[in-house]
């Protein structure tokens, strides 16, 4: 299959294309293969899609999602916060640090908006639409509606966290939502990734590839 893309209604949402998630920043939150999605995303951006929005993890230096803020706790353990269970991460995405920048290789020509998220010290934000308390909005849905977007293609870093949570909220906000699977990095075991994909598909979210979005193999 392939897509007939509309310049106003279709938009690529690039989740967290930041060195903090790459081998470039080994002491932050390197995700296996994260750098490999950058050329795939750039290839999509060189194709028929007209516009893109980028989300940017932008944390307080003592963000509550950092294991360093919970004495005796280690990354990947969980803690109970007022809004629910939160996975603890190594320090990453610290606002205005080199690792939190938009990756220098990203072709930004079609990027019309950059949305910073996770900036409240006490609330994490995997999704570009809502913080992890599931209540605090980011304004992204309203912005996308204001500019006429109807269909979202989601790529970036990383499944099943920021990418999948963003996709779920995109669909809940009424956007036709596709995950560009080969343009997303993956963190964690396959069974968790598969379970998350099944949950998304049950909500009407579909999965596609960069080639299909690019119009090849049509
Ligand atoms: C992410 C964990 C913590 C992501 C961000 O971009 O998927 N994961 N912060
Ligand atoms: Zn983060």
mmCIF file with all atom_site columns, N, CA and C and ligand atoms in Angstrom, residues 57 59 92 124, ligand 2:
data_model
loop_
_atom_site.group_PDB
_atom_site.id
_atom_site.type_symbol
_atom_site.label_atom_id
_atom_site.label_alt_id
_atom_site.label_comp_id
_atom_site.label_asym_id
_atom_site.label_entity_id
_atom_site.label_seq_id
_atom_site.pdbx_PDB_ins_code
_atom_site.Cartn_x
_atom_site.Cartn_y
_atom_site.Cartn_z
_atom_site.occupancy
_atom_site.B_iso_or_equiv
_atom_site.pdbx_formal_charge
_atom_site.auth_seq_id
_atom_site.auth_comp_id
_atom_site.auth_asym_id
_atom_site.auth_atom_id
_atom_site.pdbx_PDB_model_num
ATOM   1  N  N   . UNK A 1 57  ? 12.491 16.018 24.825 1.00 0.00 ? 57  UNK A N   1
ATOM   2  C  CA  . UNK A 1 57  ? 12.529 15.759 26.262 1.00 0.00 ? 57  UNK A CA  1
ATOM   3  C  C   . UNK A 1 57  ? 13.372 16.865 26.906 1.00 0.00 ? 57  UNK A C   1
ATOM   4  N  N   . UNK A 1 59  ? 14.117 18.100 30.580 1.00 0.00 ? 59  UNK A N   1
ATOM   5  C  CA  . UNK A 1 59  ? 13.892 17.881 32.008 1.00 0.00 ? 59  UNK A CA  1
ATOM   6  C  C   . UNK A 1 59  ? 14.652 18.866 32.892 1.00 0.00 ? 59  UNK A C   1
ATOM   7  N  N   . UNK A 1 92  ? 18.970 12.278 32.112 1.00 0.00 ? 92  UNK A N   1
ATOM   8  C  CA  . UNK A 1 92  ? 18.968 12.417 30.650 1.00 0.00 ? 92  UNK A CA  1
ATOM   9  C  C   . UNK A 1 92  ? 18.124 13.627 30.285 1.00 0.00 ? 92  UNK A C   1
ATOM   10 N  N   . UNK A 1 124 ? 6.686  13.362 34.932 1.00 0.00 ? 124 UNK A N   1
ATOM   11 C  CA  . UNK A 1 124 ? 7.344  12.979 33.682 1.00 0.00 ? 124 UNK A CA  1
ATOM   12 C  C   . UNK A 1 124 ? 6.349  13.166 32.533 1.00 0.00 ? 124 UNK A C   1
HETATM 13 ZN ZN1 . LIG B 2 .   ? 12.736 11.646 29.779 1.00 0.00 ? 2   LIG B ZN1 1
#
